[in-house]
XYZ file of C-alpha atoms in Angstrom:
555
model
C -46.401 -19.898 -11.691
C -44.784 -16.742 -10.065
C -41.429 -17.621 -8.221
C -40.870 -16.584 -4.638
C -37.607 -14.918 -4.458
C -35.404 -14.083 -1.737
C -32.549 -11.197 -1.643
C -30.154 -10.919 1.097
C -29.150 -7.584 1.211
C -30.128 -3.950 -0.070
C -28.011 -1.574 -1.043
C -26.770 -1.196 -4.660
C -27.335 -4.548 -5.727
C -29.584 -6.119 -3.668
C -32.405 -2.922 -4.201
C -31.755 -2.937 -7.701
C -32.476 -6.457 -7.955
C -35.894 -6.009 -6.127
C -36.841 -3.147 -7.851
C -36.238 -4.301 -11.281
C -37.925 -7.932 -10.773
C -41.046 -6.286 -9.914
C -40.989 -4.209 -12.589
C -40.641 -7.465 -15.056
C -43.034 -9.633 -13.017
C -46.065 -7.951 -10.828
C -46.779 -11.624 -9.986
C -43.554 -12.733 -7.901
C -43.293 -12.862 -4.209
C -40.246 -10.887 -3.221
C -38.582 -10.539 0.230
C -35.161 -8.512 0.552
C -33.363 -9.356 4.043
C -31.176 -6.188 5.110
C -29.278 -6.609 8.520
C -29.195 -2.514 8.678
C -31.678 -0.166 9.044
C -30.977 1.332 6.023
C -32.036 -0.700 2.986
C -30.487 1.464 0.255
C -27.995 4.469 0.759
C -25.931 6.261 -0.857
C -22.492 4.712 -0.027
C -19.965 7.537 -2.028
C -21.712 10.153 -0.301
C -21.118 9.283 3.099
C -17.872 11.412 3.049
C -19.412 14.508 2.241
C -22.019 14.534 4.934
C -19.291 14.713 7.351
C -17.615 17.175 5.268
C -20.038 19.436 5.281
C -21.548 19.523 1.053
C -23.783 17.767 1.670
C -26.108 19.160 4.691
C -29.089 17.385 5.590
C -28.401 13.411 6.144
C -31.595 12.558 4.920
C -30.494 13.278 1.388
C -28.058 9.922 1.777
C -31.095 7.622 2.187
C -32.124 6.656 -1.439
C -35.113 4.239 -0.826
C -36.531 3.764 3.053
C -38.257 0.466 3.804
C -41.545 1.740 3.983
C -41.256 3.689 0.485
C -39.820 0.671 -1.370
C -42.839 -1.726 0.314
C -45.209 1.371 -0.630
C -44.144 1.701 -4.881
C -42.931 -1.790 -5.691
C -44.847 -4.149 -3.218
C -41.486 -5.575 -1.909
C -41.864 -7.559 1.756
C -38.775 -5.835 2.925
C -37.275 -6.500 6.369
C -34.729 -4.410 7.765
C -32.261 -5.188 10.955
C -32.964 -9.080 9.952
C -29.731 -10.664 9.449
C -29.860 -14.140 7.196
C -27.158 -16.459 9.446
C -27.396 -19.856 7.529
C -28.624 -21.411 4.014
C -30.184 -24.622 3.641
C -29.885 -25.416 -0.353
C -31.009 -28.953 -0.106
C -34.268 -27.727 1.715
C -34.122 -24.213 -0.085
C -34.597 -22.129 3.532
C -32.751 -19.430 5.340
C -32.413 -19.190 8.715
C -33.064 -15.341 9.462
C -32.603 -13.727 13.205
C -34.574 -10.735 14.153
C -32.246 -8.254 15.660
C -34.834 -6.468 17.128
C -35.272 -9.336 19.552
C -32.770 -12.035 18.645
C -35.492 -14.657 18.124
C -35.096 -16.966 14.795
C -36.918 -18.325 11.958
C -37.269 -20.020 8.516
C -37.817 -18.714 5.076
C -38.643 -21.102 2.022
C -37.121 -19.340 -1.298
C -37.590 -20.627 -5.295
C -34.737 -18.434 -5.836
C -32.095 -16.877 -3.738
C -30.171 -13.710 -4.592
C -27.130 -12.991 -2.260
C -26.126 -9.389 -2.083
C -23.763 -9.450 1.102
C -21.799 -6.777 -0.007
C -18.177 -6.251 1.472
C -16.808 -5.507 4.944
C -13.907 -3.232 6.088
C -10.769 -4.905 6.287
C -9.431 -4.626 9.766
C -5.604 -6.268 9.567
C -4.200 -8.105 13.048
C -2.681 -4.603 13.800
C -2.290 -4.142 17.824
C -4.681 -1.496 19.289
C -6.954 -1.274 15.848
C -9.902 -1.783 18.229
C -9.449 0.816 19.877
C -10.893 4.288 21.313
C -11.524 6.596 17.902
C -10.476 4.463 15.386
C -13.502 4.033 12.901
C -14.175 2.431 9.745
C -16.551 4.362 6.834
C -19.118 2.140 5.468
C -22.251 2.514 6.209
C -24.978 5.195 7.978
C -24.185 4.221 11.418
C -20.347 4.498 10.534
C -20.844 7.726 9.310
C -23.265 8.893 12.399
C -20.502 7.853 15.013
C -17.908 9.412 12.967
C -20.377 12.867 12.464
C -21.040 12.820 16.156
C -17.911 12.657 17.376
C -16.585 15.729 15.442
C -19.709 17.426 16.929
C -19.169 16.625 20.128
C -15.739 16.317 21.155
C -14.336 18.795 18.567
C -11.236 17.148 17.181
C -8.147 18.987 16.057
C -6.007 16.107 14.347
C -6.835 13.332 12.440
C -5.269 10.158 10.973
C -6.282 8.818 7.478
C -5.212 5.047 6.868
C -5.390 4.812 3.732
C -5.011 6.395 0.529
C -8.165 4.907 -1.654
C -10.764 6.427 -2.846
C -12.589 6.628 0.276
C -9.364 7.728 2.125
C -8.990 10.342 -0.003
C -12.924 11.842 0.111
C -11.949 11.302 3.994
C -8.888 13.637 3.760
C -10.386 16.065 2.205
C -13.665 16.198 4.059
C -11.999 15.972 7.145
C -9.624 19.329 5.982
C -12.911 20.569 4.818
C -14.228 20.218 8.689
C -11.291 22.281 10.092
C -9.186 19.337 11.043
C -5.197 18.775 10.492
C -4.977 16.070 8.344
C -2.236 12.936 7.925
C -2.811 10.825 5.357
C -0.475 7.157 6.171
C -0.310 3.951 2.493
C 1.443 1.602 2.883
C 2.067 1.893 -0.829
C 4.253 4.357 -2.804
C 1.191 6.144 -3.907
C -2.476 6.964 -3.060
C -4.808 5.527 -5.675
C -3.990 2.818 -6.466
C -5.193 2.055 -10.332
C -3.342 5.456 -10.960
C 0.267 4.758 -12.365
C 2.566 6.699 -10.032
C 3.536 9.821 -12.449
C -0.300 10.308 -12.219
C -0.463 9.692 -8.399
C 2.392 12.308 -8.188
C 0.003 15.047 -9.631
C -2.658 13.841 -6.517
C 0.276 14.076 -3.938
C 1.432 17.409 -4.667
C -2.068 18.626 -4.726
C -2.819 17.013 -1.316
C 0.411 18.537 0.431
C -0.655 22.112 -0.867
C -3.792 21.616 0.973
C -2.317 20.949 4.198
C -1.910 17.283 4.106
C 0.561 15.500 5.583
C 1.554 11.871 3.613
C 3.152 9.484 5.013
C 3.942 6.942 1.787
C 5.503 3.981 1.879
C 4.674 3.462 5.538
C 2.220 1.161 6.939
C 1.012 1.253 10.414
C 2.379 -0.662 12.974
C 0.791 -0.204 16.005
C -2.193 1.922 17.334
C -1.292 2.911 21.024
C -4.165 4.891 23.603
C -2.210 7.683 25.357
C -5.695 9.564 27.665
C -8.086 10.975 24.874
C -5.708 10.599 22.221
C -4.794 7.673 19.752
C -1.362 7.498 18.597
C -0.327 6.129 15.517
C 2.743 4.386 14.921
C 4.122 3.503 10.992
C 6.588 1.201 10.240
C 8.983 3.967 10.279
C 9.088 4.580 13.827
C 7.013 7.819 13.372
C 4.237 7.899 16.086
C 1.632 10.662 14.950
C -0.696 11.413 17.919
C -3.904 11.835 16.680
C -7.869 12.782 18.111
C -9.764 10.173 15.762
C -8.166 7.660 13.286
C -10.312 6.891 10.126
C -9.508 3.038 8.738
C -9.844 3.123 5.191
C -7.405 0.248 3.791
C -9.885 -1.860 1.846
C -12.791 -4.084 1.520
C -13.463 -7.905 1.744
C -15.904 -9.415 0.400
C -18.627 -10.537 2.854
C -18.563 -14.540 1.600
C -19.208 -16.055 4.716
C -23.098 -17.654 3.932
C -22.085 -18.780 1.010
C -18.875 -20.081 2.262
C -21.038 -22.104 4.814
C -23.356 -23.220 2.402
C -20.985 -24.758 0.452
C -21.287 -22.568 -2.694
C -17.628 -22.183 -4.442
C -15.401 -19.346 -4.496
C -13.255 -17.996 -6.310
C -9.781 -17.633 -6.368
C -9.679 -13.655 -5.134
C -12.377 -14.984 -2.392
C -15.080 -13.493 -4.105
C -18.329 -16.157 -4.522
C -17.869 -17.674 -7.769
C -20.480 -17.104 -10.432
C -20.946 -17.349 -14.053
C -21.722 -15.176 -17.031
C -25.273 -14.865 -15.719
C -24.013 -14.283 -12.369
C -25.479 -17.753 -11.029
C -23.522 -19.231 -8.613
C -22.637 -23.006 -8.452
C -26.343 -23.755 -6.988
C -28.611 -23.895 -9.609
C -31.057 -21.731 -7.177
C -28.802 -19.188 -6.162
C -27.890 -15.665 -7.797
C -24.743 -13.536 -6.645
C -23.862 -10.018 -7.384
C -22.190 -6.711 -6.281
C -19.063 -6.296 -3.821
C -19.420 -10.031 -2.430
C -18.887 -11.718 -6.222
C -15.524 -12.388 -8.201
C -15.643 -10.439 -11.697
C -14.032 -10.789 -14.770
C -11.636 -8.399 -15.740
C -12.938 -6.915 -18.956
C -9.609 -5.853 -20.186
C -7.133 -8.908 -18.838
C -9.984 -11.473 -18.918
C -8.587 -12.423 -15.196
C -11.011 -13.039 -12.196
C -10.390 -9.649 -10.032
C -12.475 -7.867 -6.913
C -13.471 -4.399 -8.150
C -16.133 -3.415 -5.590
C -18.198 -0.485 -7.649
C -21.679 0.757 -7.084
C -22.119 1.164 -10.990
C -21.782 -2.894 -11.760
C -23.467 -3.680 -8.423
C -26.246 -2.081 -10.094
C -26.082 -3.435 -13.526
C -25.701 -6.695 -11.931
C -29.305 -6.525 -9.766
C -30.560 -5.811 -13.007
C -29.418 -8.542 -14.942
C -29.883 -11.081 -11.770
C -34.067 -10.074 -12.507
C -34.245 -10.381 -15.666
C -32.281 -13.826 -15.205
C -34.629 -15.270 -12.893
C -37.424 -14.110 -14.698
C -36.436 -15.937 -17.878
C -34.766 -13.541 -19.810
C -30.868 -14.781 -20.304
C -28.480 -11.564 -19.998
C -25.485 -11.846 -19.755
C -22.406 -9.915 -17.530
C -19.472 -9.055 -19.506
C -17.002 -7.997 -17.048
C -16.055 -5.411 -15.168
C -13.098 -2.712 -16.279
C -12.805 -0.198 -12.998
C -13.992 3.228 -14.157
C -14.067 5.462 -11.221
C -13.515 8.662 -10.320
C -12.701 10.913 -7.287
C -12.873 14.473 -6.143
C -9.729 15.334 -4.604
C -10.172 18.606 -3.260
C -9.608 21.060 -6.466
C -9.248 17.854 -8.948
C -10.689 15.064 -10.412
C -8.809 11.689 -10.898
C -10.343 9.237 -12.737
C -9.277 5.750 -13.982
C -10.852 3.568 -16.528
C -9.469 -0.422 -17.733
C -6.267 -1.422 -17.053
C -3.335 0.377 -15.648
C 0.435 -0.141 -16.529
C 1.427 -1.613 -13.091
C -1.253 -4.637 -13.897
C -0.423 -5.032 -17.305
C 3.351 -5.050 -16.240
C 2.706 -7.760 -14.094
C 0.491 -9.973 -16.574
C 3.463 -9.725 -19.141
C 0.878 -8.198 -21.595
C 2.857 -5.481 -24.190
C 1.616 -2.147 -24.313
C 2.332 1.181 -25.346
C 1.610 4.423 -23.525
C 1.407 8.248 -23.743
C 0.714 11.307 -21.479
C -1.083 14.212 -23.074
C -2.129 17.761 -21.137
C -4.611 19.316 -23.190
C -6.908 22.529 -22.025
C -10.192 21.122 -20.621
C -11.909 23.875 -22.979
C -10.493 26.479 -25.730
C -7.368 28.450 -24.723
C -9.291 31.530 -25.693
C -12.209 31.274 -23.672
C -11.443 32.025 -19.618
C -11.163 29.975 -17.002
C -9.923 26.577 -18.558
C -7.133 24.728 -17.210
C -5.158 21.446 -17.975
C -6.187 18.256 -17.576
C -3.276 14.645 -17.966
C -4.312 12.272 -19.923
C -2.510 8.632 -19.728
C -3.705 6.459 -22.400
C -2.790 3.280 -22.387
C -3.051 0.666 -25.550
C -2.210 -2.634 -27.344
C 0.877 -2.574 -29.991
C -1.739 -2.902 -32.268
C -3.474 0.166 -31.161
C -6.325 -1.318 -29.210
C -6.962 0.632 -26.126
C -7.210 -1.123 -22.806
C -6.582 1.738 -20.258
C -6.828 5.208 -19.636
C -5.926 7.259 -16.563
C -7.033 11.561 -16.499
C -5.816 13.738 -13.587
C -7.353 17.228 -13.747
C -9.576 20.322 -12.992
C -12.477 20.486 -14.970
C -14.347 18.190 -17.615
C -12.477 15.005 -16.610
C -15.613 13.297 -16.406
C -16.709 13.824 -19.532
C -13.049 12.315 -20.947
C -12.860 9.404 -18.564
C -16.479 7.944 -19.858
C -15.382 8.781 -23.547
C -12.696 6.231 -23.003
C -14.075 4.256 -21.207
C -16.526 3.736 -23.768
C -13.866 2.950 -26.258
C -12.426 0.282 -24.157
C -15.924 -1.359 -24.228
C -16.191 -1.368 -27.576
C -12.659 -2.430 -27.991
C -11.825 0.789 -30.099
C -8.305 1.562 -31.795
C -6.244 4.738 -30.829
C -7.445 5.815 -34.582
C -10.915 5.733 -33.396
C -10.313 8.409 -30.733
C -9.083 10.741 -33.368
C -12.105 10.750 -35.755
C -14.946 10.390 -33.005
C -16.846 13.821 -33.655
C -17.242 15.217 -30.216
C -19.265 18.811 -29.222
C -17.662 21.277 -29.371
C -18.147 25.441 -28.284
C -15.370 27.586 -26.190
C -16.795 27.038 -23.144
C -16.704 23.535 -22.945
C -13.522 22.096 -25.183
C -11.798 22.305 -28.390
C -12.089 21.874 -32.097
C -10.071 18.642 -31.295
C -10.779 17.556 -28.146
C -8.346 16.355 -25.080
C -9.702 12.600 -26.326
C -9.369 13.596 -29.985
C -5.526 14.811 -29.256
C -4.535 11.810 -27.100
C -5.726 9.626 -29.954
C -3.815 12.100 -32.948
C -0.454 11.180 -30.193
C -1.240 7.673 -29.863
C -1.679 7.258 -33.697
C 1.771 9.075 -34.733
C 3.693 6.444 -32.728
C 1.738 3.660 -34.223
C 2.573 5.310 -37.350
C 6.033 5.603 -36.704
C 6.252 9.338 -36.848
C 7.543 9.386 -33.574
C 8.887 7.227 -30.441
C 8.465 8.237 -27.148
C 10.471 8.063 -23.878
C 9.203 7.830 -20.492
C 10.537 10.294 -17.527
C 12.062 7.010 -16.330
C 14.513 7.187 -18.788
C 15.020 10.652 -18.731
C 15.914 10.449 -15.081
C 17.993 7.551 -15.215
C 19.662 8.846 -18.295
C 23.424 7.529 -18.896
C 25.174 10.558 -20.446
C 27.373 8.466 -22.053
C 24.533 6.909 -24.157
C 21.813 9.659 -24.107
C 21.448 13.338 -25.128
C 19.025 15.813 -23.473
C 17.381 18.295 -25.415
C 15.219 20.999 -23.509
C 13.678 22.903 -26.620
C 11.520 25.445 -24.902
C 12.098 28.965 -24.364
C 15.056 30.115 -22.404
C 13.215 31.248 -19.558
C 10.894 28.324 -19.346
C 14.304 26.002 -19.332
C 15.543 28.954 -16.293
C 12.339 28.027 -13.879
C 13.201 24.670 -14.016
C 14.749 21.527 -16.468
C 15.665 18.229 -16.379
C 19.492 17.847 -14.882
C 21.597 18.007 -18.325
C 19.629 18.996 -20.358
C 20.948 21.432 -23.196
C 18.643 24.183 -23.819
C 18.065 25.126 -28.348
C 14.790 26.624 -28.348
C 12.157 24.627 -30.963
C 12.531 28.082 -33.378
C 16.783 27.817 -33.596
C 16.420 24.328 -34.230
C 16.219 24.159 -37.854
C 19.740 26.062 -37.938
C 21.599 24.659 -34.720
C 21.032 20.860 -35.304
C 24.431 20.488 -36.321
C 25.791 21.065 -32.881
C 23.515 17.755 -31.703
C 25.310 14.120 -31.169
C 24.510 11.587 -34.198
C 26.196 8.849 -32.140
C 23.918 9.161 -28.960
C 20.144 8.698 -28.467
C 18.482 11.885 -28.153
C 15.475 12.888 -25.602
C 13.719 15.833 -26.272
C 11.049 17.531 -24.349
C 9.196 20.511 -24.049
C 6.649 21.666 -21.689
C 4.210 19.275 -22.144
C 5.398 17.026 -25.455
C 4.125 19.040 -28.455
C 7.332 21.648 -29.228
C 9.112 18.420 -28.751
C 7.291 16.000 -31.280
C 7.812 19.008 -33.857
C 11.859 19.407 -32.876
C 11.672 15.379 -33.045
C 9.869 15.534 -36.789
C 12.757 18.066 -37.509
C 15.570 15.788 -36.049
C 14.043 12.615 -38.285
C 13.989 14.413 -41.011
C 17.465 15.682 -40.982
C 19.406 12.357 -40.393
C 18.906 12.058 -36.837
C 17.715 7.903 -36.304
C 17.891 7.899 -32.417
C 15.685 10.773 -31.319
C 12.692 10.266 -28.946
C 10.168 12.139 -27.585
C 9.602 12.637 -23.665
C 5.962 11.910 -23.421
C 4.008 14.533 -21.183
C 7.267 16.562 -20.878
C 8.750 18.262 -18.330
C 5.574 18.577 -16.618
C 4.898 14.918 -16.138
C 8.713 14.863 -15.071
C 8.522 18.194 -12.622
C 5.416 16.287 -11.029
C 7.580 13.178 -10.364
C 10.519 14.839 -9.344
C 8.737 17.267 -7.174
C 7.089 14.150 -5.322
C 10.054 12.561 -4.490
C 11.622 15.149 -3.290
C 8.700 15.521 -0.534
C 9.248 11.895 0.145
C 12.415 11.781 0.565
C-alpha cells in the first residue's frame, strides 16, 4: 500500500524530496506545504538579480507550483504555513494565509524541510527603516525595488559571509558606495586569515570600505537615512543596510512537537536522516550534520547536501536504506574578480579540536605560463601528519573551481597528499599544466612528509626573534628592492651555492622566495651542505605581503 507523505517546505530540500519520491513510487500520495509563494528558487542567485547579471527575475524561479503539480503529480500548496504537529495522531495543523482559516492533514510519513531564518541579534534599531535581510524572493523584491525607486547612494553590508560578500559586490556592481562591517577579523569565515587577507585587499581595490573587527552596536534613524554605529564608535550613515550575519535553523515545529535536537540547535537525526519519531524525516538547513572531516555535529547550511538529503529522505521512505555520510563545507564565492573556495576543515577548527595537522600554501598558474592570459591561483592544503588530507582552501582568478572539487573529492575518499601527486589530470595550455596546481600542492605536501623539507609559517617569519632566527630573501635583487620581509638578508638562489659560508650555523634559518619554490631549492642546498635548522616559508613573500598589506589597512 502506497504511503501518504507530507513535506513541509520546498526549496532545496523539500522539492527534491517530492520530486525524487515520485520518481521511485508513481503510487504515493504526496503533499509539499510551502508558507511562500515560491516553492523552489534559486537561493545563491538572489544577489545577482539585484546586481544586475542576472536580468530577468523569472530566471530565479526553478519549479512554480503549477509546473511541479503539472510533471510530477505533487498536491502542492503554496502560502500554507504548517503551525503545529500532532505525532501521536500523525496530523498537521496547516493555516491558509490566503485567508487565515485552519485545518488538518493526516500524514504516513512526515518530511520537515523548514529551512533556516536570518539571524536578527537584540541590536537596538535592527527593525528599522532600510535595514533588510536576503533570503528569499520577496527579500530580494523589496531590496530590488528600493534601489529602483529611491536611488540609493550608500550602503551598509553586515556581514562578511558568503552572502555578504555577493551583496558587496552586487551592490558596487549597482553604482552604490559600499561598507562592508564583521565582527570578526576576517570575511569568510572557513578561510584561514592569510587567505581572507588575499579577499580583503581585493575588496578595498574595488572601492570597499571594511570595517573588521567591529560589530554593530546600534542602528539609529536620522530622516531618510540609517546610521550605523560599530563597536568602535564609528557611525557610518548609510541609505539601506543589508543584514547578512547568519542563519538559524528554523526548529521551532519540531521543537513543539517534542522531536530532539541537537546540540548546535539543529533537529537531531540519524544516518538516514530520521528524526527521533519513527514517522518523521528531517533534512536541509533546519537539521544538525555530521562533520565529515571532525566527525562533530556542526550547522553547515548548503544547497548541495539539502539536495542530496531530499534524495536520500525518498528513497528512505520508500524502502530503500541510504545512508548520509556527513557533510564537509565545499563552497565557493565570486568575489568580484576572484573565486574563493573552501572545502573540509580549516586550521582555525582543527586548532580548536586539538587535532595535529600540517599545512602548506602553493601559487601555481591556473593554466601554462606560456599560453596568455593565466594568472595565479593560492592553494592552502591542509592534512593529517600522516598525510591524509582533511582541508583545502583556493583563493584565485580562474579555474578554482575545477581545483576546489578535485580536493574535495580527495577528502571524500580520504586520499593521502601522495594521491594528489599521481592523479592524472587533463591537461592542454589553455586550461593548466603538465602538473597541475592540485598535482604541485600534493609534490609540496609530499616533500615535507618525506622530510626533504620543513616549512615555516609567515607567523614566524613576522614574529621572528633575531637572536634565534635568520632571514634569507633568495630572490633577485630587485624583487627583494619592491618589497621584503623586515631583516631579511638578500643572496640570490644562483650565488647561493658559493656564499653559504657567510650564513649562521648556530641560528634557525627562514628562507623564502616569491612564492616558496627558489626557496625549497636554496633550502635542499642549505641541507645538503651542513645546514640542520633551515626552513622553508611556505607561500613566500606573497602569502606574507598579503598579510602584511592587510594589517596595515586595518590598523
Amino acid at each position: 500500500m502506497s504511503k501518504k507523505v507530507v513535506i513541509v517546505g520546498g526549496v532545496a530540500g523539500g522539492a527534491s524530496a517530492a520530486a525524487r519520491l515520485r520518481r521511485v513510487d508513481e503510487q504515493a500520495t504526496i503533499i509539499l506545504f510551502e508558507k511562500g509563494q515560491y516553492i523552489s528558487f534559486a537561493n545563491c542567485g538572489l544577489p545577482y538579480y539585484i546586481g544586475g547579471a542576472i536580468k530577468e527575475r523569472k530566471n530565479l524561479l526553478v519549479q512554480t507550483a503549477q509546473a511541479m503539480k503539472a510533471r510530477f503529480n505533487i498536491d502542492v500548496r503554496d502560502l500554507s504555513e504548517v503551525v503545529a504537529i500532532d505525532r501521536e495522531n500523525r496530523r498537521v495543523r496547516v493555516r491558509n494565509l490566503r485567508d487565515q482559516s485552519e485545518y488538518e492533514e493526516s500524514y504516513d510519513v512526515l518530511v520537515l524541510s523548514t529551512g533556516a531564518n536570518p539571524m536578527k541579534p537584540p541590536i537596538p534599531g535592527i527593525d528599522g527603516p532600510n535595514i533588510h535581510t536576503i533570503r528569499d524572493i520577496p527579500d530580494t523584491d523589496a531590496i530590488k525595488s528600493f534601489i529602483d525607486s529611491s536611488k540609493p547612494s550608500k550602503a551598509v553590508v553586515v556581514g562578511g559571509g558568503f552572502i555578504g560578500l555577493e551583496m558587496a559586490e552586487n551592490l558596487r556592481e549597482a553604482g552604490l558606495e559600499v561598507d562592508l562591517a564583521e565582527a570578526l577579523d576576517q570575511v569568510m569565515a572557513p578561510l584561514d586569515y592569510e587567505m581572507a587577507a588575499i579577499l580583503h585587499n581585493h575588496l578595498r581595490s574595488k572601492g570597499c570600505r571594511l570595517h573588521l573587527k567591529d560589530g554593530v552596536k546600534a542602528f539609529e534613524t536620522e530622516g531618510n537615512r540609517t546610521v550605523v554605529e560599530l563597536q568602535s564608535g564609528k557611525r557610518i550613515p548609510a541609505d539601506m543596510v543589508i543584514l547578512s550575519i547568519g542563519v538559524r535553523p528554523n526548529n521551532r515545529l519540531a521543537k513543539e512537537a517534542g522531536l530532539e535536537l541537537g546540540v548546535t540547535g539543529g533537529i537531531k537525526v540519524d544516518e538516514c536522516l530520521l528524526t527521533s519519531d519513527p514517522y518523521i524525516y528531517a533534512l536541509g538547513d533546519a537539521i544538525e550534520v555530521t562533520d565529515y572531516v571532525s566527525g562533530n555535529p556542526v550547522l553547515i547550511p548548503l544547497a548541495g547536501p539539502a539536495n542530496k538529503q531530499g534524495r536520500i529522505v525518498a528513497d528512505n521512505i520508500t524502502g530503500r536504506r541510504e545512508t548520509y555520510k556527513g557533510t564537509q563545507g565545499t563552497a565557493i564565492a565570486k568575489v568580484f574578480d576572484l573565486a574563493a573556495a573552501v572545502t573540509g576543515a580549516n586550521e582555525k577548527t582543527l586548532k580548536k579540536l586539538g587535532k595535529p595537522y600540517i599545512t602548506t600554501i602553493t601559487h601555481s598558474a591556473s593554466h601554462a605560463g606560456y599560453y596568455p592570459g593565466g594568472s595565479v591561483m593560492a592553494i592552502k592544503t591542509i592534512y593529517s601528519p600522516e598525510g591524509v588530507v582533511l582541508g583545502a582552501q583556493i583563493v584565485g582568478f580562474d579555474g578554482v573551481d575545477k581545483r576546489i572539487d578535485l580536493l574535495a573529492t580527495a577528502i571524500r575518499h580520504r586520499m593521502h597528499v601522495h594521491d594528489l601527486q599521481e592523479l592524472e589530470l587533463s591537461y592542454a595550455p589553455p586550461f593548466s599544466s603538465a602538473k597541475d596546481p592540485v598535482n604541485m600542492a600534493g609534490y609540496v605536501g609530499s616533500n615535507v612528509l618525506n622530510g626533504d623539507v620543513k616549512v615555516a609559517y609567515w607567523q614566524e617569519a613576522m614574529q621572528a626573534d633575531l637572536q634565534e632566527t635568520f632571514l634569507l630573501d633568495v630572490r633577485e635583487p630587485f624583487e627583494y628592492e619592491q618589497g621584503h620581509i623586515p631583516n631579511a638578508v638578500n643572496i640570490p638562489l644562483g650565488q647561493l651555492r658559493n656564499r653559504h659560508g657567510e650564513l649562521p650555523k648556530d641560528k634557525e634559518i627562514i628562507v623564502n622566495c616569491q612564492v616558496g619554490l627558489r626557496s625549497y631549492i636554496g633550502v635542499r642546498i642549505l641541507m645538503q651542505n651542513g645546514f640542520k635548522k633551515v626552513r622553508n616559508l611556505s607561500g613566500g613573500y606573497k602569502t606574507y605581503r598579503a598579510v602584511e598589506d592587510d594589517m596595515k589597512q586595518q590598523g
